[in-house]
Short mmCIF file of C-alpha atoms and ligand atoms in Angstrom, two decimals:
data_model
loop_
_atom_site.label_atom_id
_atom_site.label_comp_id
_atom_site.label_asym_id
_atom_site.label_seq_id
_atom_site.Cartn_x
_atom_site.Cartn_y
_atom_site.Cartn_z
CA MET A 1350 -62.98 -162.61 -77.45
CA THR A 1351 -59.58 -161.69 -76.02
CA ALA A 1352 -58.46 -162.22 -72.69
CA ILE A 1353 -56.29 -159.36 -71.59
CA PRO A 1354 -53.66 -160.59 -68.74
CA ASP A 1355 -52.66 -157.65 -66.25
CA PHE A 1356 -54.55 -155.01 -67.50
CA PRO A 1357 -54.48 -152.05 -66.70
CA VAL A 1358 -52.20 -151.59 -63.92
CA GLY A 1359 -53.69 -148.89 -61.33
CA THR A 1360 -52.67 -147.36 -58.31
CA ASN A 1361 -54.40 -149.65 -56.00
CA THR A 1362 -56.00 -152.00 -58.12
CA THR A 1363 -55.87 -153.74 -61.46
CA ILE A 1364 -58.75 -154.62 -63.42
CA SER A 1365 -57.34 -158.13 -63.43
CA GLY A 1366 -58.27 -158.17 -59.91
CA LEU A 1367 -61.74 -157.28 -60.42
CA GLY A 1368 -63.51 -158.49 -57.67
CA SER A 1369 -67.01 -160.86 -57.91
CA SER A 1370 -68.74 -161.03 -54.61
CA PHE A 1371 -72.17 -160.69 -56.17
CA VAL A 1372 -71.53 -163.85 -58.31
CA ASP A 1373 -69.32 -165.82 -55.70
CA GLU A 1374 -71.82 -165.43 -52.90
CA LEU A 1375 -75.07 -165.79 -54.79
CA SER A 1376 -76.03 -168.60 -57.27
CA GLY A 1377 -78.87 -168.33 -59.60
CA LEU A 1378 -79.04 -164.65 -60.04
CA SER A 1379 -76.78 -164.13 -63.05
CA VAL A 1380 -75.36 -165.93 -66.03
CA PRO A 1381 -71.71 -165.85 -67.20
CA TRP A 1382 -71.63 -164.05 -70.35
CA GLN A 1383 -69.40 -161.84 -72.62
CA GLY A 1384 -69.86 -158.96 -74.72
CA ALA A 1385 -69.95 -158.71 -78.57
CA GLU A 1386 -67.07 -157.70 -80.82
CA ALA A 1387 -66.75 -153.92 -81.49
CA PRO A 1388 -65.70 -153.50 -85.09
CA GLU A 1389 -63.72 -150.21 -84.82
CA PRO A 1390 -63.84 -149.30 -81.30
CA GLU A 1391 -63.09 -145.46 -80.51
CA LEU A 1392 -63.07 -143.75 -76.98
CA LEU A 1393 -65.44 -140.93 -77.20
CA ALA A 1394 -65.51 -139.96 -73.35
CA LEU A 1395 -63.41 -141.08 -70.42
CA ASN A 1396 -63.70 -139.91 -67.02
CA GLU A 1397 -60.15 -139.49 -65.64
CA GLU A 1398 -61.07 -137.88 -62.39
CA LEU A 1399 -63.23 -141.15 -61.67
CA ALA A 1400 -60.91 -143.25 -63.26
CA VAL A 1401 -58.16 -142.16 -60.82
CA SER A 1402 -60.33 -142.57 -57.79
CA LEU A 1403 -61.05 -146.10 -58.81
CA GLY A 1404 -57.45 -146.61 -59.00
CA LEU A 1405 -57.32 -147.36 -62.56
CA ASP A 1406 -54.25 -146.28 -64.90
CA VAL A 1407 -55.95 -143.60 -67.41
CA PRO A 1408 -53.03 -144.43 -70.15
CA ALA A 1409 -53.87 -148.03 -69.72
CA LEU A 1410 -57.61 -147.42 -70.17
CA ARG A 1411 -56.73 -145.10 -73.30
CA SER A 1412 -54.55 -147.71 -74.93
CA ALA A 1413 -56.35 -150.13 -77.67
CA ASP A 1414 -56.51 -152.88 -74.90
CA GLY A 1415 -58.21 -150.74 -72.51
CA VAL A 1416 -60.84 -149.34 -75.13
CA ALA A 1417 -61.52 -153.12 -75.83
CA VAL A 1418 -62.10 -153.91 -72.10
CA LEU A 1419 -64.58 -150.66 -71.82
CA ALA A 1420 -66.07 -151.83 -75.22
CA GLY A 1421 -66.80 -155.15 -73.66
CA SER A 1422 -65.20 -156.92 -76.37
CA ALA A 1423 -62.11 -157.90 -74.18
CA VAL A 1424 -62.16 -159.40 -70.67
CA PRO A 1425 -59.34 -158.63 -68.20
CA VAL A 1426 -57.81 -162.26 -67.18
CA GLY A 1427 -59.52 -163.72 -64.21
CA ALA A 1428 -62.67 -161.38 -64.53
CA LYS A 1429 -66.14 -163.27 -64.35
CA PRO A 1430 -68.43 -161.01 -66.13
CA VAL A 1431 -72.17 -161.60 -65.93
CA ALA A 1432 -75.71 -160.65 -67.05
CA MET A 1433 -77.45 -160.08 -63.81
CA ALA A 1434 -81.16 -161.60 -63.37
CA TYR A 1435 -84.10 -159.30 -62.22
CA ALA A 1436 -87.61 -159.13 -62.26
CA GLY A 1437 -89.73 -155.87 -62.22
CA HIS A 1438 -93.13 -154.01 -62.42
CA GLN A 1439 -92.95 -151.93 -65.39
CA PHE A 1440 -95.81 -149.24 -65.63
CA GLY A 1441 -97.50 -151.24 -62.79
CA GLY A 1442 -97.57 -154.51 -64.42
CA TYR A 1443 -95.19 -157.26 -63.37
CA SER A 1444 -92.52 -158.94 -65.44
CA PRO A 1445 -91.09 -161.96 -63.95
CA LEU A 1446 -87.92 -162.13 -66.10
CA LEU A 1447 -86.19 -158.94 -67.25
CA GLY A 1448 -82.36 -158.77 -66.52
CA ASP A 1449 -79.35 -157.39 -68.20
CA GLY A 1450 -80.62 -157.59 -71.81
CA ARG A 1451 -77.74 -155.39 -73.19
CA ALA A 1452 -75.47 -154.97 -70.12
CA LEU A 1453 -72.83 -156.96 -68.06
CA LEU A 1454 -71.50 -156.87 -64.87
CA LEU A 1455 -67.80 -156.79 -65.42
CA GLY A 1456 -66.65 -156.89 -61.75
CA GLU A 1457 -66.13 -155.05 -58.71
CA LEU A 1458 -63.55 -152.51 -57.87
CA VAL A 1459 -62.56 -151.05 -54.65
CA ASP A 1460 -62.18 -147.29 -54.92
CA ARG A 1461 -59.45 -145.06 -52.91
CA ASP A 1462 -61.97 -144.68 -49.85
CA GLY A 1463 -62.21 -148.35 -49.64
CA ARG A 1464 -65.89 -148.61 -51.11
CA ARG A 1465 -66.70 -151.40 -53.46
CA ALA A 1466 -68.22 -150.40 -56.98
CA ASP A 1467 -69.55 -152.33 -59.64
CA LEU A 1468 -68.12 -151.91 -63.20
CA HIS A 1469 -70.93 -152.39 -65.53
CA LEU A 1470 -71.11 -152.12 -69.24
CA LYS A 1471 -74.42 -151.36 -71.09
CA GLY A 1472 -74.98 -151.98 -74.71
CA SER A 1473 -72.35 -154.47 -74.80
CA GLY A 1474 -74.50 -157.15 -77.12
CA PRO A 1475 -77.25 -159.46 -76.75
CA THR A 1476 -77.55 -161.70 -73.58
CA PRO A 1477 -79.90 -164.48 -72.30
CA PHE A 1478 -82.16 -161.72 -71.21
CA SER A 1479 -82.26 -159.76 -74.30
CA ARG A 1480 -86.01 -161.03 -75.17
CA GLY A 1481 -86.85 -159.06 -78.47
CA GLY A 1482 -84.09 -156.57 -78.15
CA ASP A 1483 -81.06 -156.49 -79.97
CA GLY A 1484 -78.65 -156.05 -76.92
CA PHE A 1485 -77.18 -152.82 -78.25
CA ALA A 1486 -77.30 -149.18 -77.54
CA VAL A 1487 -76.36 -146.05 -79.50
CA VAL A 1488 -74.12 -143.07 -79.28
CA GLY A 1489 -76.80 -140.40 -78.33
CA PRO A 1490 -78.53 -142.15 -75.56
CA MET A 1491 -75.10 -143.45 -74.06
CA LEU A 1492 -73.24 -139.80 -73.92
CA ARG A 1493 -76.85 -138.55 -72.63
CA GLU A 1494 -76.43 -140.94 -69.66
CA TYR A 1495 -72.66 -139.90 -69.05
CA LEU A 1496 -73.85 -136.22 -69.26
CA VAL A 1497 -76.58 -136.48 -66.83
CA SER A 1498 -75.16 -138.80 -64.46
CA GLU A 1499 -72.16 -136.73 -64.15
CA ALA A 1500 -74.29 -133.58 -63.67
CA MET A 1501 -76.34 -135.16 -61.04
CA HIS A 1502 -72.94 -136.14 -59.28
CA ALA A 1503 -72.01 -132.72 -59.40
CA LEU A 1504 -75.26 -131.37 -57.92
CA GLY A 1505 -74.58 -133.52 -55.17
CA ILE A 1506 -77.24 -136.29 -55.69
CA PRO A 1507 -76.49 -139.76 -55.22
CA THR A 1508 -76.25 -141.66 -58.64
CA THR A 1509 -74.44 -144.51 -60.74
CA ARG A 1510 -71.58 -142.74 -62.42
CA SER A 1511 -70.07 -142.91 -66.10
CA LEU A 1512 -66.63 -143.93 -66.69
CA SER A 1513 -66.52 -144.13 -70.49
CA VAL A 1514 -68.64 -144.20 -73.53
CA VAL A 1515 -66.98 -146.30 -76.70
CA ALA A 1516 -68.26 -145.85 -80.15
CA THR A 1517 -68.07 -149.53 -81.39
CA GLY A 1518 -68.35 -149.01 -85.13
CA ARG A 1519 -71.46 -151.42 -85.28
CA PRO A 1520 -74.35 -150.08 -87.05
CA VAL A 1521 -77.36 -150.20 -84.88
CA TYR A 1522 -80.91 -150.34 -86.32
CA ARG A 1523 -83.51 -147.84 -84.24
CA GLU A 1524 -85.67 -145.60 -86.15
CA GLY A 1525 -82.91 -145.23 -88.97
CA VAL A 1526 -79.33 -146.59 -88.60
CA GLU A 1527 -77.47 -145.28 -85.59
CA PRO A 1528 -73.70 -145.65 -84.58
CA GLY A 1529 -73.49 -148.29 -81.92
CA ALA A 1530 -71.70 -147.53 -78.40
CA VAL A 1531 -70.99 -149.07 -75.16
CA LEU A 1532 -71.28 -147.11 -71.68
CA ALA A 1533 -69.03 -148.27 -68.79
CA ARG A 1534 -71.16 -147.40 -65.55
CA VAL A 1535 -69.89 -147.41 -62.22
CA ALA A 1536 -72.32 -147.87 -59.24
CA SER A 1537 -72.01 -148.66 -55.45
CA SER A 1538 -74.16 -152.03 -56.91
CA HIS A 1539 -76.72 -152.73 -59.24
CA LEU A 1540 -78.88 -154.36 -56.91
CA ARG A 1541 -82.47 -153.03 -57.22
CA VAL A 1542 -85.90 -154.02 -56.17
CA GLY A 1543 -86.23 -155.87 -59.22
CA THR A 1544 -83.43 -158.25 -58.04
CA PHE A 1545 -85.30 -158.88 -54.93
CA GLU A 1546 -88.56 -159.46 -56.69
CA PHE A 1547 -86.72 -161.97 -58.73
CA ALA A 1548 -85.11 -163.72 -55.99
CA ALA A 1549 -88.10 -163.79 -53.58
CA ARG A 1550 -89.77 -166.26 -55.79
CA ARG A 1551 -86.80 -168.57 -55.66
CA GLY A 1552 -86.90 -169.43 -52.01
CA GLU A 1553 -84.10 -169.23 -49.56
CA ILE A 1554 -81.75 -166.95 -51.94
CA VAL A 1555 -83.46 -163.93 -50.96
CA ARG A 1556 -82.10 -164.16 -47.51
CA SER A 1557 -78.68 -164.56 -49.00
CA LEU A 1558 -79.40 -161.54 -51.22
CA ALA A 1559 -80.51 -159.25 -48.32
CA ASP A 1560 -77.53 -160.58 -46.39
CA HIS A 1561 -75.16 -159.44 -49.31
CA ALA A 1562 -77.00 -156.04 -49.89
CA ILE A 1563 -76.82 -155.20 -46.09
CA ALA A 1564 -73.12 -156.27 -46.04
CA ARG A 1565 -72.65 -153.76 -48.96
CA HIS A 1566 -74.81 -150.95 -48.23
CA TYR A 1567 -76.21 -151.07 -44.57
CA PRO A 1568 -73.17 -152.81 -42.87
CA HIS A 1569 -74.32 -151.07 -39.30
CA LEU A 1570 -77.53 -153.54 -39.51
CA LEU A 1571 -75.47 -156.58 -39.52
CA ASP A 1572 -75.27 -156.10 -35.65
CA GLN A 1573 -78.79 -156.29 -35.52
CA PRO A 1574 -80.55 -160.03 -34.95
CA GLU A 1575 -81.82 -161.87 -37.79
CA THR A 1576 -85.20 -162.44 -36.01
CA GLY A 1577 -87.38 -160.69 -33.54
CA GLU A 1578 -88.79 -157.16 -33.31
CA ASN A 1579 -85.36 -155.38 -34.07
CA ASN A 1580 -84.43 -157.37 -36.88
CA ARG A 1581 -82.06 -156.45 -39.50
CA TYR A 1582 -84.51 -157.05 -42.50
CA LEU A 1583 -87.02 -154.77 -41.22
CA GLY A 1584 -84.04 -152.35 -40.44
CA PHE A 1585 -83.09 -152.99 -44.03
CA PHE A 1586 -86.37 -152.01 -45.45
CA THR A 1587 -86.46 -149.17 -43.24
CA ALA A 1588 -82.84 -148.05 -44.58
CA VAL A 1589 -83.80 -148.25 -48.30
CA LEU A 1590 -87.01 -146.56 -47.64
CA GLU A 1591 -85.06 -143.81 -46.26
CA ALA A 1592 -82.38 -143.68 -48.77
CA GLN A 1593 -84.79 -143.63 -51.70
CA ALA A 1594 -87.12 -140.87 -50.18
CA ALA A 1595 -84.08 -138.64 -49.57
CA LEU A 1596 -82.98 -139.48 -53.21
CA VAL A 1597 -86.40 -138.52 -54.82
CA ALA A 1598 -86.77 -135.58 -52.62
CA ARG A 1599 -83.53 -134.48 -54.33
CA TRP A 1600 -84.81 -134.96 -57.54
CA MET A 1601 -87.88 -132.98 -57.14
CA LEU A 1602 -85.74 -130.24 -55.59
CA VAL A 1603 -84.04 -129.97 -58.94
CA GLY A 1604 -86.60 -130.43 -61.20
CA PHE A 1605 -85.51 -133.97 -62.58
CA VAL A 1606 -88.11 -136.27 -63.92
CA HIS A 1607 -86.52 -139.84 -64.35
CA GLY A 1608 -89.27 -140.77 -66.54
CA VAL A 1609 -89.28 -144.57 -66.11
CA MET A 1610 -89.47 -145.34 -62.31
CA ASN A 1611 -90.16 -149.25 -62.75
CA THR A 1612 -89.14 -151.18 -59.60
CA ASP A 1613 -86.14 -152.47 -61.70
CA ASN A 1614 -84.60 -148.94 -61.84
CA THR A 1615 -85.22 -148.49 -58.02
CA THR A 1616 -81.78 -149.17 -56.06
CA ILE A 1617 -81.23 -150.73 -53.12
CA SER A 1618 -78.17 -148.47 -52.68
CA GLY A 1619 -80.39 -144.95 -53.08
CA GLU A 1620 -78.61 -143.97 -56.26
CA THR A 1621 -80.53 -142.66 -59.22
CA ILE A 1622 -80.03 -145.36 -61.84
CA ASP A 1623 -81.00 -145.39 -65.60
CA TYR A 1624 -80.96 -142.39 -67.49
CA GLY A 1625 -83.01 -143.21 -70.72
CA PRO A 1626 -85.94 -141.14 -70.57
CA CYS A 1627 -85.10 -138.48 -68.01
CA ALA A 1628 -85.35 -134.83 -68.58
CA PHE A 1629 -85.43 -131.66 -66.28
CA VAL A 1630 -88.48 -129.29 -65.90
CA ASP A 1631 -87.84 -125.90 -67.01
CA ALA A 1632 -91.15 -124.18 -65.34
CA PHE A 1633 -92.24 -125.89 -62.10
CA ASP A 1634 -95.08 -128.20 -63.31
CA PRO A 1635 -96.24 -131.25 -61.31
CA GLY A 1636 -97.79 -132.89 -64.58
CA ALA A 1637 -94.82 -132.70 -66.61
CA VAL A 1638 -94.19 -136.00 -68.57
CA PHE A 1639 -91.55 -136.32 -71.31
CA SER A 1640 -91.12 -140.01 -72.05
CA SER A 1641 -92.96 -140.96 -75.31
CA ILE A 1642 -94.39 -144.08 -73.72
CA ASP A 1643 -95.87 -142.67 -70.46
CA HIS A 1644 -99.10 -141.97 -72.11
CA GLY A 1645 -100.92 -142.22 -68.48
CA GLY A 1646 -98.52 -139.67 -66.86
CA ARG A 1647 -97.69 -142.59 -64.13
CA TYR A 1648 -94.01 -141.03 -64.02
CA ALA A 1649 -95.11 -137.50 -64.25
CA PHE A 1650 -92.81 -135.17 -62.36
CA GLY A 1651 -95.06 -134.55 -59.48
CA ASN A 1652 -96.05 -138.42 -59.00
CA GLN A 1653 -92.62 -139.54 -58.23
CA PRO A 1654 -92.91 -139.55 -54.34
CA ALA A 1655 -96.03 -141.59 -54.88
CA VAL A 1656 -94.72 -144.13 -57.36
CA LEU A 1657 -91.56 -144.36 -55.00
CA LYS A 1658 -93.63 -145.64 -52.24
CA TRP A 1659 -95.65 -148.02 -54.42
CA ASN A 1660 -92.22 -149.33 -55.58
CA LEU A 1661 -91.37 -149.73 -51.95
CA ALA A 1662 -94.40 -151.57 -51.06
CA ARG A 1663 -93.15 -154.10 -53.79
CA PHE A 1664 -89.83 -154.39 -52.10
CA ALA A 1665 -91.47 -154.79 -48.81
CA GLU A 1666 -93.41 -157.89 -49.94
CA THR A 1667 -89.91 -159.37 -51.07
CA LEU A 1668 -88.96 -159.31 -47.45
CA LEU A 1669 -91.93 -160.55 -45.56
CA THR A 1670 -90.72 -164.10 -44.84
CA LEU A 1671 -87.31 -162.61 -43.63
CA VAL A 1672 -89.15 -160.03 -41.41
CA ASP A 1673 -91.30 -162.40 -39.21
CA SER A 1674 -92.26 -166.19 -39.96
CA THR A 1675 -95.73 -165.12 -39.22
CA PRO A 1676 -97.40 -163.88 -42.46
CA ASP A 1677 -99.59 -161.29 -40.54
CA ALA A 1678 -96.87 -160.04 -38.04
CA ALA A 1679 -94.31 -159.60 -41.26
CA ILE A 1680 -97.46 -157.38 -42.79
CA THR A 1681 -98.03 -155.51 -39.84
CA ALA A 1682 -94.36 -154.64 -39.38
CA VAL A 1683 -93.34 -153.51 -42.92
CA THR A 1684 -96.85 -151.49 -43.17
CA GLU A 1685 -95.90 -149.67 -40.05
CA VAL A 1686 -92.59 -148.81 -41.88
CA LEU A 1687 -94.26 -147.84 -45.34
CA ASP A 1688 -96.69 -145.88 -43.12
CA GLY A 1689 -93.92 -143.31 -42.26
CA PHE A 1690 -92.70 -142.93 -45.75
CA ASP A 1691 -94.80 -139.73 -46.27
CA SER A 1692 -93.24 -137.94 -43.36
CA ARG A 1693 -89.90 -139.21 -44.23
CA TYR A 1694 -90.09 -137.72 -47.70
CA GLU A 1695 -91.81 -134.56 -46.57
CA HIS A 1696 -88.81 -134.00 -44.12
CA HIS A 1697 -86.26 -134.45 -46.89
CA TYR A 1698 -88.25 -132.35 -49.20
CA ARG A 1699 -88.96 -129.65 -46.68
CA GLY A 1700 -85.51 -129.35 -45.24
CA GLY A 1701 -84.02 -129.12 -48.94
CA LEU A 1702 -86.64 -126.48 -49.73
CA ALA A 1703 -85.95 -124.45 -46.70
CA ALA A 1704 -82.20 -124.50 -47.75
CA LYS A 1705 -83.03 -123.38 -51.19
CA LEU A 1706 -84.88 -120.63 -49.66
CA GLY A 1707 -82.09 -119.66 -47.27
CA LEU A 1708 -84.13 -120.46 -44.15
CA SER A 1709 -83.85 -123.04 -41.56
CA GLU A 1710 -86.63 -125.97 -41.68
CA ASP A 1711 -88.35 -124.55 -38.48
CA SER A 1712 -89.04 -121.12 -40.61
CA LEU A 1713 -90.23 -122.46 -43.55
CA ASP A 1714 -94.16 -123.16 -42.81
CA GLN A 1715 -96.38 -125.13 -44.98
CA ALA A 1716 -98.08 -122.10 -46.38
CA LEU A 1717 -95.16 -120.15 -47.36
CA ALA A 1718 -93.64 -123.45 -49.31
CA ASP A 1719 -97.05 -124.27 -51.12
CA ASP A 1720 -97.70 -120.52 -51.92
CA LEU A 1721 -94.23 -120.09 -53.52
CA LEU A 1722 -94.88 -123.45 -55.72
CA THR A 1723 -98.29 -121.99 -56.76
CA LEU A 1724 -96.91 -118.51 -57.76
CA LEU A 1725 -94.16 -120.26 -59.78
CA GLU A 1726 -96.51 -122.56 -61.25
CA GLU A 1727 -98.90 -119.63 -62.18
CA HIS A 1728 -96.57 -117.88 -63.97
CA GLY A 1729 -94.72 -120.59 -65.72
CA ALA A 1730 -91.24 -119.36 -63.92
CA ASP A 1731 -88.16 -121.27 -64.73
CA TRP A 1732 -87.72 -123.55 -61.46
CA THR A 1733 -83.87 -123.38 -61.40
CA ALA A 1734 -83.56 -119.77 -62.16
CA ALA A 1735 -86.01 -118.77 -59.56
CA PHE A 1736 -83.93 -119.73 -56.76
CA ARG A 1737 -80.64 -117.99 -57.91
CA ALA A 1738 -83.36 -114.69 -58.58
CA LEU A 1739 -84.47 -115.15 -55.08
CA ALA A 1740 -81.10 -115.03 -53.65
CA ASP A 1741 -80.33 -111.76 -55.80
CA GLU A 1742 -83.34 -110.41 -54.59
CA LEU A 1743 -82.09 -110.92 -50.85
CA ARG A 1744 -79.11 -108.91 -51.87
CA GLY A 1745 -81.21 -105.97 -52.63
CA ASN A 1746 -81.08 -106.81 -56.67
CA PRO A 1747 -84.67 -107.73 -57.69
CA ALA A 1748 -84.24 -107.36 -61.38
CA ARG A 1749 -83.70 -111.10 -62.08
CA LEU A 1750 -86.75 -112.12 -60.17
CA ASP A 1751 -88.92 -109.36 -61.71
CA GLY A 1752 -87.96 -110.84 -65.15
CA LEU A 1753 -89.42 -114.25 -64.03
CA LEU A 1754 -92.72 -113.03 -61.67
CA PRO A 1755 -94.81 -109.79 -62.14
CA PRO A 1756 -93.66 -107.59 -58.99
CA ASP A 1757 -97.23 -106.97 -58.07
CA ARG A 1758 -97.86 -110.63 -57.96
CA SER A 1759 -94.78 -111.73 -56.00
CA ALA A 1760 -94.79 -108.79 -53.31
CA SER A 1761 -96.70 -110.35 -50.67
CA TRP A 1762 -95.12 -113.58 -50.99
CA LEU A 1763 -91.66 -111.90 -50.64
CA GLU A 1764 -92.67 -109.82 -47.44
CA ARG A 1765 -93.45 -113.21 -45.75
CA TRP A 1766 -90.44 -114.66 -47.06
CA HIS A 1767 -88.26 -111.73 -45.85
CA ALA A 1768 -90.12 -112.02 -42.43
CA ALA A 1769 -89.41 -115.61 -41.92
CA GLY A 1770 -85.65 -114.94 -42.86
CA LYS A 1771 -85.52 -112.43 -39.95
CA ASN A 1772 -85.62 -115.26 -37.55
CA ASP A 1773 -82.94 -117.03 -39.08
CA GLY A 1774 -80.26 -115.21 -37.42
CA ARG A 1775 -77.92 -114.94 -40.14
CA ALA A 1776 -77.38 -111.66 -42.17
CA ALA A 1777 -79.04 -111.48 -45.55
CA GLY A 1778 -76.01 -111.69 -47.54
CA GLU A 1779 -74.83 -114.57 -45.58
CA ARG A 1780 -78.06 -116.47 -46.28
CA ALA A 1781 -78.01 -115.30 -50.08
CA ASP A 1782 -74.65 -117.06 -50.21
CA ALA A 1783 -75.73 -120.18 -48.77
CA MET A 1784 -78.50 -120.17 -51.08
CA ASP A 1785 -76.30 -119.93 -54.34
CA ARG A 1786 -74.33 -122.97 -52.93
CA VAL A 1787 -77.26 -125.30 -52.91
CA ASN A 1788 -79.14 -123.65 -56.01
CA PRO A 1789 -77.61 -124.42 -59.25
CA LEU A 1790 -77.04 -122.23 -62.08
CA TYR A 1791 -76.76 -124.96 -65.00
CA ILE A 1792 -78.42 -128.05 -65.29
CA PRO A 1793 -78.66 -130.10 -68.41
CA ARG A 1794 -81.18 -128.40 -70.08
CA ASN A 1795 -83.19 -130.60 -72.51
CA HIS A 1796 -82.52 -128.34 -75.57
CA ARG A 1797 -79.03 -128.23 -74.85
CA VAL A 1798 -78.50 -131.99 -74.48
CA ASP A 1799 -80.38 -132.60 -77.42
CA ALA A 1800 -78.10 -130.22 -79.19
CA ALA A 1801 -75.04 -131.66 -78.14
CA LEU A 1802 -76.24 -135.36 -78.51
CA LYS A 1803 -77.17 -134.64 -82.04
CA ALA A 1804 -73.96 -132.94 -82.92
CA ALA A 1805 -71.97 -136.03 -81.07
CA THR A 1806 -73.81 -138.45 -83.16
CA GLY A 1807 -72.83 -136.80 -86.39
CA GLY A 1808 -69.20 -136.88 -85.43
CA ASP A 1809 -68.69 -133.27 -83.47
CA LEU A 1810 -68.08 -133.86 -79.92
CA ALA A 1811 -67.31 -130.33 -79.11
CA PRO A 1812 -70.72 -129.20 -77.87
CA PHE A 1813 -70.92 -132.33 -75.76
CA ALA A 1814 -67.67 -131.45 -74.04
CA MET A 1815 -68.63 -128.01 -73.42
CA LEU A 1816 -72.14 -129.19 -71.89
CA LEU A 1817 -70.37 -131.59 -69.68
CA GLU A 1818 -67.93 -128.91 -68.58
CA VAL A 1819 -70.92 -126.44 -67.73
CA VAL A 1820 -73.24 -129.07 -65.82
CA THR A 1821 -70.29 -130.45 -63.82
CA HIS A 1822 -69.75 -126.98 -62.47
CA PRO A 1823 -73.66 -126.15 -61.62
CA PHE A 1824 -73.01 -123.78 -58.93
CA GLU A 1825 -70.13 -121.52 -60.59
CA GLU A 1826 -71.36 -118.34 -61.95
CA ARG A 1827 -69.41 -117.32 -65.32
CA ALA A 1828 -70.16 -114.72 -67.78
CA GLU A 1829 -69.40 -116.92 -70.72
CA TRP A 1830 -71.88 -119.52 -69.71
CA THR A 1831 -75.10 -117.35 -69.44
CA GLU A 1832 -76.78 -119.01 -72.20
CA TYR A 1833 -76.74 -122.27 -70.33
CA ALA A 1834 -78.50 -120.89 -67.63
CA SER A 1835 -81.77 -120.20 -69.98
CA PRO A 1836 -84.89 -122.44 -70.60
CA ALA A 1837 -85.73 -123.93 -73.90
CA PRO A 1838 -87.40 -121.91 -76.59
CA HIS A 1839 -91.23 -122.42 -76.50
CA SER A 1840 -91.10 -124.15 -79.92
CA PHE A 1841 -88.67 -126.80 -78.54
CA ALA A 1842 -90.45 -127.25 -75.29
CA GLU A 1843 -93.76 -128.02 -76.90
CA SER A 1844 -92.47 -130.99 -78.93
CA PHE A 1845 -89.85 -132.45 -76.79
CA ARG A 1846 -90.06 -136.20 -76.07
CA THR A 1847 -87.68 -138.80 -74.29
CA PHE A 1848 -87.49 -142.46 -75.21
CA CYS A 1849 -86.75 -145.78 -73.39
CA GLY A 1850 -84.23 -148.32 -74.32
CA THR A 1851 -82.59 -146.57 -77.30
P1 LIG B 450 -84.76 -149.92 -69.09
O1 LIG B 450 -85.71 -149.38 -69.74
O2 LIG B 450 -83.41 -149.43 -69.68
O3 LIG B 450 -84.63 -150.01 -67.53
O4 LIG B 450 -84.62 -151.40 -69.57
C1 LIG B 450 -85.65 -152.49 -69.07
C2 LIG B 450 -85.33 -153.62 -69.77
O5 LIG B 450 -85.31 -153.94 -71.15
C3 LIG B 450 -84.15 -154.27 -69.25
O6 LIG B 450 -84.22 -155.69 -68.87
C4 LIG B 450 -83.07 -154.09 -70.21
O7 LIG B 450 -82.05 -154.85 -70.20
C5 LIG B 450 -83.88 -154.15 -71.49
N1 LIG B 450 -83.59 -153.62 -72.54
C6 LIG B 450 -83.56 -152.31 -73.09
N2 LIG B 450 -83.10 -152.12 -74.43
C7 LIG B 450 -82.60 -153.12 -74.79
C8 LIG B 450 -82.29 -153.96 -75.89
N3 LIG B 450 -82.03 -153.01 -76.96
N4 LIG B 450 -82.02 -154.95 -76.16
C9 LIG B 450 -82.04 -155.83 -75.28
N5 LIG B 450 -82.66 -155.63 -74.08
C10 LIG B 450 -82.93 -154.24 -73.82
MG1 LIG B 451 -83.09 -150.31 -66.22
#
């Protein structure tokens, strides 16, 4: 392990100036640790725009020292890398100790806007939390996380971001031998429901953890008292519920299936985390499951809001002693907040769906929304394409929509939609343009992602770079990108599966 002094000097921060508030403020929730050697590191992807926004120096990151830091095989002087401890409910069963089994929190940076961000490495080698795993990650899945997280960011959906992927030159054994890789991930924090589940069984540390999380993500709550009716911990639970309800509504509106919504993958910040087995639906299908291990469909597309509510109940349990010293009173208080979940989720989903349809929230009645979903589902219409086609229809060009839904079946719904739009006040063209600003043309289609990752694993990064360019400009129609807007061929969709922990 090399220690690199003064590396790399950025405009408003240096990596040698990495912060460590999590480690300094919270003892017992992490273990100091360092990454494995990378035999032959090679930078495969670097997010220059993100690096600059974090005040990092791009040429320095591209240098041999920089790549060594991004690979986890060198630490900047003064950094205190740790593996974070957490617990979690996985597929409903409780695991008291998970933790970063193949990841490290390198430290914290402050971005251009003064926001604190974690710099985290995934695939950096075994840690005390590795259990049976090897601690490594491979090129395909790390580029997958890079691509999909950056696509989500471009769609305006809160997410962890990807700074880089470095191929390590280490052979990693999966089904066959795969090239090893490390992803550098940036997140507003890596605090999860699972962090609280771990801390809640260890006494007073859960209070310090909650105060740390509040200061970091919901600082306005620091003004609220520690105890009593309007206490900050109940406010904290409410704020996380709100952020997560808004997040999962956004997933549902773009057809995103997370695939492994265990409580250790539910963040306190409200950012999407962990892109292992995720996928996007082509046709609207509440039962869609892609993960090879999700046999019961627990994390099916349409189950995501219900699973989130379940995860939030697990979160609430960790806060009970802080919310009220009388257990019954604490349970009553958090249950009341949790009971509000359905209407908070519905508010975000309905508001988002109304925007997708060029309507105000008031003019989208429940039946109009439900009937559209039924229509799309019945005809296996492509979810993403349908909303752009509806905007075209509104401009007087129904050709694209007619290709998705038989006109005789869509006619009566369209009539009701047009009638609802009449109350809107905006001209049809204006509404259509507003729809195009919220309805993406290009999402990371499963077959495209698959093909790009296969090529990259074989050494050809061109399809990955091209797809990244397209999905990070999701609303910008370009003639040469037409093929990226199409759903997967049937033959691909039939057998497509995703995998965890690869
Ligand atoms: P995930 O499904 O990625 O959320 O991971 C769940 C847990 O498994 C976390 O504690 C990970 O650190 C751990 N894990 C996943 N893959 C590996 C691996 N290859 N080696 C060690 N731990 C792993
Ligand atoms: Mg995880």
